[in-house]
Coordinates of C-alpha atoms and ligand atoms in Angstrom, one line a residue:
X295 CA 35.3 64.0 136.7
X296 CA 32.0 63.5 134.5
X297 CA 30.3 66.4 132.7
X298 CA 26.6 66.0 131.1
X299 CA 26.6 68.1 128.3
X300 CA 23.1 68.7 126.9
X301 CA 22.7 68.3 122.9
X302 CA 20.5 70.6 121.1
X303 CA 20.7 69.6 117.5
X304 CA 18.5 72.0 116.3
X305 CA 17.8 71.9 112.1
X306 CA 19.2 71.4 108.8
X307 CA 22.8 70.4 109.1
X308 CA 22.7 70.8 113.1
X309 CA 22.2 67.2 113.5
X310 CA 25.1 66.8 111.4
X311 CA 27.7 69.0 112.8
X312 CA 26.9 68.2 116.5
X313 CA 27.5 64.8 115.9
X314 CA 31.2 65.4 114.8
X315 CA 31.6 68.1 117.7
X316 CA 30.2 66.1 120.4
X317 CA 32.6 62.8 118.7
X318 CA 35.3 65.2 119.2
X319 CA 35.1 66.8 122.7
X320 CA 34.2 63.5 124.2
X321 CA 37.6 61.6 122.8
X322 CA 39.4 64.8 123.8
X323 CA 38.5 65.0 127.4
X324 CA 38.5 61.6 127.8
X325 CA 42.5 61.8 127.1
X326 CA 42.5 63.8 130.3
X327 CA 40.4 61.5 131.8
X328 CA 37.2 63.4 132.0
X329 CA 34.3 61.4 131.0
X330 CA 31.2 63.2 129.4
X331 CA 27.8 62.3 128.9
X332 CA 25.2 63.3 126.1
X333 CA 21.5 64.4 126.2
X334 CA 19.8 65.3 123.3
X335 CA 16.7 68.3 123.5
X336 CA 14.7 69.9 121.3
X337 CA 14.9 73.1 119.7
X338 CA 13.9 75.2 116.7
X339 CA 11.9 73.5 113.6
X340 CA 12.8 70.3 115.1
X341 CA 10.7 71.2 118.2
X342 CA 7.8 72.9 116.4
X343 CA 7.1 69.3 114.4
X344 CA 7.2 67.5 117.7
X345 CA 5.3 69.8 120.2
X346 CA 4.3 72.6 118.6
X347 CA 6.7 74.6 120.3
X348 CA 10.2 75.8 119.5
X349 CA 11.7 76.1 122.7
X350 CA 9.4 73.0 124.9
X351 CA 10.0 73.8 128.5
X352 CA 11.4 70.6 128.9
X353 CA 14.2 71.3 127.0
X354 CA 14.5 74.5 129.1
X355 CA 14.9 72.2 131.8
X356 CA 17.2 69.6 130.4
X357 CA 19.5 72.8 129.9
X358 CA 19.2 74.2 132.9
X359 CA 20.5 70.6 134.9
X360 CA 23.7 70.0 132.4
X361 CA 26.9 71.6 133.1
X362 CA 26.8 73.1 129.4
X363 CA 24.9 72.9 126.3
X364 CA 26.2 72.5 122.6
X365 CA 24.2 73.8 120.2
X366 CA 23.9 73.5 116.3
X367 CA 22.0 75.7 114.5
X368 CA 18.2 76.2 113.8
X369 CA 15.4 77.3 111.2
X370 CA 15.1 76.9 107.7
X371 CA 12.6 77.4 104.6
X372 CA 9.8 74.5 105.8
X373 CA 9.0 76.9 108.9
X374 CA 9.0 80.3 107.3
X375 CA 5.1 80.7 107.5
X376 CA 4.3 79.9 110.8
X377 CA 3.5 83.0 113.1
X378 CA 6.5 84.9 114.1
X379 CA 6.0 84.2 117.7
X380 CA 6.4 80.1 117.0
X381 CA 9.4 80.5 114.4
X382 CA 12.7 78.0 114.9
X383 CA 14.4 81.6 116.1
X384 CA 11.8 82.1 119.1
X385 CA 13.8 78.9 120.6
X386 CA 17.3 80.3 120.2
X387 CA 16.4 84.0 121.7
X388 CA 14.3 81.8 123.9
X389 CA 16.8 79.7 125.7
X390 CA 19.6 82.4 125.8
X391 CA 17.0 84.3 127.6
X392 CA 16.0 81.6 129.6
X393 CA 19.4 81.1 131.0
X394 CA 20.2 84.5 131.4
X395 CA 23.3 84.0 128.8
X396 CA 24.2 87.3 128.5
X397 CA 27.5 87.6 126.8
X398 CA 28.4 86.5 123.6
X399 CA 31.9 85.8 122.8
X400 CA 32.8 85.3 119.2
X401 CA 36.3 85.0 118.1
X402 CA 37.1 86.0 114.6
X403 CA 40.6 84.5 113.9
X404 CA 42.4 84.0 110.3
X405 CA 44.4 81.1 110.8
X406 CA 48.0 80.8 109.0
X407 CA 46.7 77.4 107.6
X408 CA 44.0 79.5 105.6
X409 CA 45.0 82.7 105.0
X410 CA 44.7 81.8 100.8
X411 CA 41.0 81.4 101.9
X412 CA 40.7 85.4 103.2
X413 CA 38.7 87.8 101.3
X414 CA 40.6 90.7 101.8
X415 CA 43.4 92.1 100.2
X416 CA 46.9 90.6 100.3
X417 CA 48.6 93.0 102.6
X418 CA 45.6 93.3 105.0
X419 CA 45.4 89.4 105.5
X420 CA 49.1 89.7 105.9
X421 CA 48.7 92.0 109.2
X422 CA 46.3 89.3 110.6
X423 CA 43.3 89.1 112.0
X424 CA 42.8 88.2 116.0
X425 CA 39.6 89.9 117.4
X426 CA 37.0 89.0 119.5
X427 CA 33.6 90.7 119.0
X428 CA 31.3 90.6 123.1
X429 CA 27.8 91.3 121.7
X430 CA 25.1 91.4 124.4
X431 CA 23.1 88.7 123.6
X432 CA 19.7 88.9 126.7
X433 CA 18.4 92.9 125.5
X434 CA 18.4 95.7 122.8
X435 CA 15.6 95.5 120.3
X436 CA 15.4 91.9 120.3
X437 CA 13.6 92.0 123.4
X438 CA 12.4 95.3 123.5
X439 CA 8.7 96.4 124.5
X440 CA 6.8 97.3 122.9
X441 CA 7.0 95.7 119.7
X442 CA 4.0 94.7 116.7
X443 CA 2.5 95.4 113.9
X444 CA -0.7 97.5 114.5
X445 CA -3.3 99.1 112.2
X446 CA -5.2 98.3 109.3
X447 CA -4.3 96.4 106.0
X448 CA -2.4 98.7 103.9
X449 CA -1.6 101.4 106.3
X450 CA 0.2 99.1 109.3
X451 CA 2.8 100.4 111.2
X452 CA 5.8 97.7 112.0
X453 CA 7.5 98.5 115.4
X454 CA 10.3 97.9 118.1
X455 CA 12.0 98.9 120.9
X456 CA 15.3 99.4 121.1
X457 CA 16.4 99.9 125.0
X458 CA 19.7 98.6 127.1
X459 CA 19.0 99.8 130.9
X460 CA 22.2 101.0 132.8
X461 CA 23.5 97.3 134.9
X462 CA 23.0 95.6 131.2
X463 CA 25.3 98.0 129.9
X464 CA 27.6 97.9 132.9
X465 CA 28.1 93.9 133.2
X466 CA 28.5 93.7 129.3
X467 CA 31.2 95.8 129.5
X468 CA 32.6 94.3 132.8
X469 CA 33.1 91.1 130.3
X470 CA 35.1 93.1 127.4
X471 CA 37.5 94.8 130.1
X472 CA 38.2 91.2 131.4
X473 CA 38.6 89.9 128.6
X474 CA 41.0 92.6 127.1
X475 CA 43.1 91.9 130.2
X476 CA 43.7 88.4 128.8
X477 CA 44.4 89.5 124.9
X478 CA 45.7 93.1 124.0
X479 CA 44.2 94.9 126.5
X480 CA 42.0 97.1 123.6
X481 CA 38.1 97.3 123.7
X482 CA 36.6 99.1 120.6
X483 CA 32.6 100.3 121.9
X484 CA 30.7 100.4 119.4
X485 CA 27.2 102.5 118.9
X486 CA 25.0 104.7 117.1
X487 CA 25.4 107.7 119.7
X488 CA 24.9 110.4 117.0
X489 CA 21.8 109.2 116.9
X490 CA 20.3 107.0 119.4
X491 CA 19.6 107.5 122.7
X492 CA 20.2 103.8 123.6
X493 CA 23.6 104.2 122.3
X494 CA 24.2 107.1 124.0
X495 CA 23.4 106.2 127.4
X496 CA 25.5 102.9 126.1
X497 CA 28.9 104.9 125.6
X498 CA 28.4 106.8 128.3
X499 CA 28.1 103.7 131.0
X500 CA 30.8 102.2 129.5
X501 CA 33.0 105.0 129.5
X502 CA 32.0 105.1 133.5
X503 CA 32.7 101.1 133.9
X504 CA 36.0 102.0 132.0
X505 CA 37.1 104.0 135.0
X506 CA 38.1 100.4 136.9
X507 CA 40.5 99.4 134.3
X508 CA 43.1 102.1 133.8
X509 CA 45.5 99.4 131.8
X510 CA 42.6 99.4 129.0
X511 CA 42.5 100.9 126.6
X512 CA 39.4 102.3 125.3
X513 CA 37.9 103.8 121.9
X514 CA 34.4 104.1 120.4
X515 CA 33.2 103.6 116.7
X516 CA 29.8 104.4 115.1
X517 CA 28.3 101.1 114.1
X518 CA 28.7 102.4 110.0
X519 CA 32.7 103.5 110.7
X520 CA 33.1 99.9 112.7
X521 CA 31.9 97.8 109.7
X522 CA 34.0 99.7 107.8
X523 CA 37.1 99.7 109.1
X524 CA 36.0 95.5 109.9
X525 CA 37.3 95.2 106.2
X526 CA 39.9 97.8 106.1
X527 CA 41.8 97.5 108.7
X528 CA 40.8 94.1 110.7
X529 CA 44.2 93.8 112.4
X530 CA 43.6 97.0 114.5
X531 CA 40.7 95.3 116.6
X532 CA 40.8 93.6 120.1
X533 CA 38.2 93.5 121.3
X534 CA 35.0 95.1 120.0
X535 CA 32.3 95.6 122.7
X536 CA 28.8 96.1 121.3
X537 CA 25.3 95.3 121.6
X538 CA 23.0 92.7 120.2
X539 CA 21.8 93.9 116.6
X540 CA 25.0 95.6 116.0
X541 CA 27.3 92.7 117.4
X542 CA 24.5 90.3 115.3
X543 CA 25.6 92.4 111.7
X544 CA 29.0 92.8 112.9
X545 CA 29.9 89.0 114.1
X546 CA 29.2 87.8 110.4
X547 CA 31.2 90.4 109.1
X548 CA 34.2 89.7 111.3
X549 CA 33.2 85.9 110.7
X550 CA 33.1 85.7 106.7
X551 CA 36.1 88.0 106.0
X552 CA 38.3 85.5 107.7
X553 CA 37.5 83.2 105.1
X554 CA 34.0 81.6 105.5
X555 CA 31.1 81.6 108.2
X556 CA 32.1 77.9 108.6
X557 CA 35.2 78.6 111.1
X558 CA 33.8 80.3 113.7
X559 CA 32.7 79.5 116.9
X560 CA 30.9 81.0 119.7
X561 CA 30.0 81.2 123.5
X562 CA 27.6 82.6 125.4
X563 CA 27.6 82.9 128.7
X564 CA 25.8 84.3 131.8
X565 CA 26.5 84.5 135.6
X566 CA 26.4 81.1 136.4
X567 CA 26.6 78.0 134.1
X568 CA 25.7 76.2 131.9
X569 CA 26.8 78.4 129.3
X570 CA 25.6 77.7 125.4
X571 CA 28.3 76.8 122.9
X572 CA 27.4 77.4 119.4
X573 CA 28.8 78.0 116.1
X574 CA 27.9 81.2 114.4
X575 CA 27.0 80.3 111.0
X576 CA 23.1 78.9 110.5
X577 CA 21.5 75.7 109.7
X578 CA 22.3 75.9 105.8
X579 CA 19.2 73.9 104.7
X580 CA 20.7 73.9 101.1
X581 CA 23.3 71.2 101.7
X582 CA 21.8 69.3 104.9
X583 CA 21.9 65.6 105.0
X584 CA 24.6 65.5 102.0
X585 CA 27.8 65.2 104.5
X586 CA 28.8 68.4 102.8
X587 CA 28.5 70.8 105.8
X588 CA 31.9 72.0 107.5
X589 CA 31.8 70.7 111.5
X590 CA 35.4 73.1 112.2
X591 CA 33.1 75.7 113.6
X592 CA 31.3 73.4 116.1
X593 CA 34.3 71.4 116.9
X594 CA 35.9 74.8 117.9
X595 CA 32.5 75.8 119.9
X596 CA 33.2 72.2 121.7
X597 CA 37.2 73.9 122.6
X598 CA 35.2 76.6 124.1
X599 CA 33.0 74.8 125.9
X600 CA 35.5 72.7 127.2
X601 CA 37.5 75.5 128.5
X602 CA 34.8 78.3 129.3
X603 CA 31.8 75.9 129.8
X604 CA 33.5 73.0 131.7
X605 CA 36.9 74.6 132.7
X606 CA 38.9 72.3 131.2
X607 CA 41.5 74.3 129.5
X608 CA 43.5 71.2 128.4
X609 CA 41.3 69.3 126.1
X610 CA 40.3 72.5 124.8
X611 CA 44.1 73.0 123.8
X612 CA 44.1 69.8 122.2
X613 CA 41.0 70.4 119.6
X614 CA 42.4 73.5 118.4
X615 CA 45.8 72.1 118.0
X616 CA 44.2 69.2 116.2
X617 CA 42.0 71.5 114.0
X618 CA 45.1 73.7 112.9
X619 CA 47.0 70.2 112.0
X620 CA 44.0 69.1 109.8
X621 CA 44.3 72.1 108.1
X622 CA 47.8 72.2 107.7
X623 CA 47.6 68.8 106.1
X624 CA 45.6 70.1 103.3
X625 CA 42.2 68.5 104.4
X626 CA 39.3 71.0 103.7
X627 CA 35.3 71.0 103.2
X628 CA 33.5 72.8 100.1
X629 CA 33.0 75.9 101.6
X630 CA 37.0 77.0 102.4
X631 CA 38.5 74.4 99.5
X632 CA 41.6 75.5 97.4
X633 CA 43.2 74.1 94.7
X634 CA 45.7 71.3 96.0
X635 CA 44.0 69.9 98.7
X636 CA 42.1 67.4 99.7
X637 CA 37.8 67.8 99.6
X638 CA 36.4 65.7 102.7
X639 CA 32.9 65.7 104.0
X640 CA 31.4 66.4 107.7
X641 CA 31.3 63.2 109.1
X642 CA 35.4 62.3 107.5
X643 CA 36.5 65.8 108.6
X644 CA 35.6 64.9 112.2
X645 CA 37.3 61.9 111.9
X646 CA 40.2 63.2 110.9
X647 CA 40.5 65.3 113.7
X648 CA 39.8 63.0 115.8
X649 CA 42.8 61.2 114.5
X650 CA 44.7 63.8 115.7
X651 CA 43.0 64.3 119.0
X652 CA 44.5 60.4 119.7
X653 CA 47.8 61.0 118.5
X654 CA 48.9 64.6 119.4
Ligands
IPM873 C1 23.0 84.6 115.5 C2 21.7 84.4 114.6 C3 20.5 84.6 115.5 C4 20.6 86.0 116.1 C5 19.2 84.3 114.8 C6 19.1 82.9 114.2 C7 18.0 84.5 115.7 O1 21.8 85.3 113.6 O2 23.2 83.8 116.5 O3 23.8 85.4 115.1 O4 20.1 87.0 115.4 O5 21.1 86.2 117.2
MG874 MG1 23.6 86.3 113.3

């Protein structure tokens, strides 16, 4: 079976890691005889310097005709004067909107192999960490209207709109329930209903949608008590069903504690494919170009494309498993190096796993 997989690079290290995470999926489905084939587009900063534009509607429609797209990351320091409405970020928000990519999964997991790299106390990395957080990724004050900055010099007024209406609410929480059924079967809401109406119209649906899934179970935290309790208690969360700014603050939370921003991947997805596979950390314009960058999270966005975006559960299996054996071998980048093992750069650490994507 043959897959076309569209490549959005994006800027800074983007080139960088996609080139290890496409390497990777490609020698790992081919094992199961898949073939895939590779399309690059543009997006973000890159986009702006060729067209003007950071999300060209070709690109849109280069997306729209693959079976998924992999994603690196985008922005950085060279574009933070242009107008807001043409920064690298319009083309991110822009293409999840554009393919209706609703749901973003992103699994925060401490892996064995690196609990030494966990910021939290002893004990509380002891209890383990396995949660997913489902932010809704297509409305909240993101996309809100109206939203600007009106008024004179020295007495604007910055606005935005926060609003979720009832079926965005409904199929976001659809997606935790379903997913709860394959994990714990816990979904943690989370809101800011003692004080937004948004939030309060939020628990309520979900506590409504809640009413189909009887072997759930459900709680509720205010967003403050949630990132909280993120670092005091980590092991007590499922699945933690919230919307996009929160899930936005909360995902990077969930993310670092595990160790570093480098591990984690992410999927977003909507009714129909392709879905957008992405890691969650950003395009790190520090260390671009130096082979420093750490390619596990986008390797692990390619396992989840592979199984979620292409349904291919097998070589999805097979870069995990290969990713935990790198790290049980001692090989690490900068960002989640201990004492004892071995430094590598971007382009080797894909390799290495690619060594074990032949041989395991
Ligand atoms: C993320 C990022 C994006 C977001 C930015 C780059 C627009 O922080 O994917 O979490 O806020 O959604
Ligand atoms: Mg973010």
């Amino acid at each position: 079976m043959k897959k076309h997989i569209c490549l959005l690079e994006g800027d800074g290290i983007g080139p960088e890691i996609i080139a290890q995470g496409a390497a990777v999926i490609s020698r790992a489905a081919g094992r199961y005889g898949h073939e895939l084939s590779f399309e690059k587009a543009l997006l973000g900063g890159a986009a702006i310097d060729a067209t003007g534009e950071p999300l060209p509607a070709q690109t849109v429609e280069k997306c729209r005709q693959a079976d998924a797209v992999f994603l690196g990351a985008v922005g950085g320091p060279k574009w933070d004067d242009v107008s807001p409405d043409k920064r690298p970020e319009k083309g991110l928000l822009g293409i999840r909107k554009a393919l209706g990519l609703y749901a973003n999964l992103r699994p925060a997991l401490l892996m064995p192999e690196l609990a030494g790299a966990c910021l939290l106390k002893q004990g509380t990395a002891e209890a383990g960490i396995d949660l997913i957080v489902v932010r809704e990724l297509t409305g909240d004050i993101y996309f809100g209207e109206p939203r600007g900055i009106s008024g004179e010099i020295g007495n604007r007024t910055g606005f935005n709109t926060m609003a979720y209406r009832e079926e965005e609410i409904r199929r976001i929480a659809r997606t935790a329930f379903d997913l709860a059924r394959l994990r714990r079967r816990k979904v943690c809401s989370v809101d800011k209903s003692n004080v937004l109406e948004t939030s309060r119209l939020w628990r309520e649906v979900v506590i409504d949608e809640h009413r189909g899934y009887g072997d759930v179970e459900l709680s509720h935290l205010y967003v403050d008590n949630a990132a909280m309790q993120l670092v005091r208690a980590p092991s007590h969360f499922d699945v933690l069903l919230t919307g996009n700014l929160f899930g936005d603050i909360l995902s990077d939370e969930a993310a670092v504690i595990t160790g570093s921003l480098g591990m984690l991947p992410s999927a977003s997805l909507g009714a129909s494919r392709p879905g957008l596979f992405e890691p969650i950390h950003g395009s790190a314009p520090d260390i671009a170009g130096q082979d420093k960058a750490n390619p596990l999270a986008t390797i692990l966005s390619g396992a989840m494309l592979l199984r979620l975006g292409l349904g291919l559960p097998e070589p999805a299996e097979l870069v995990e498993k290969s990713v935990r054996a790198v790290l049980a071998e001692g090989f690490r980048t900068a960002d989640i190096m201990e004492p004892g093992m071995t430094l590598l750069g971007c382009v080797a650490m894909g390799q290495k796993v690619i060594d074990y994507v032949d041989k395991l």
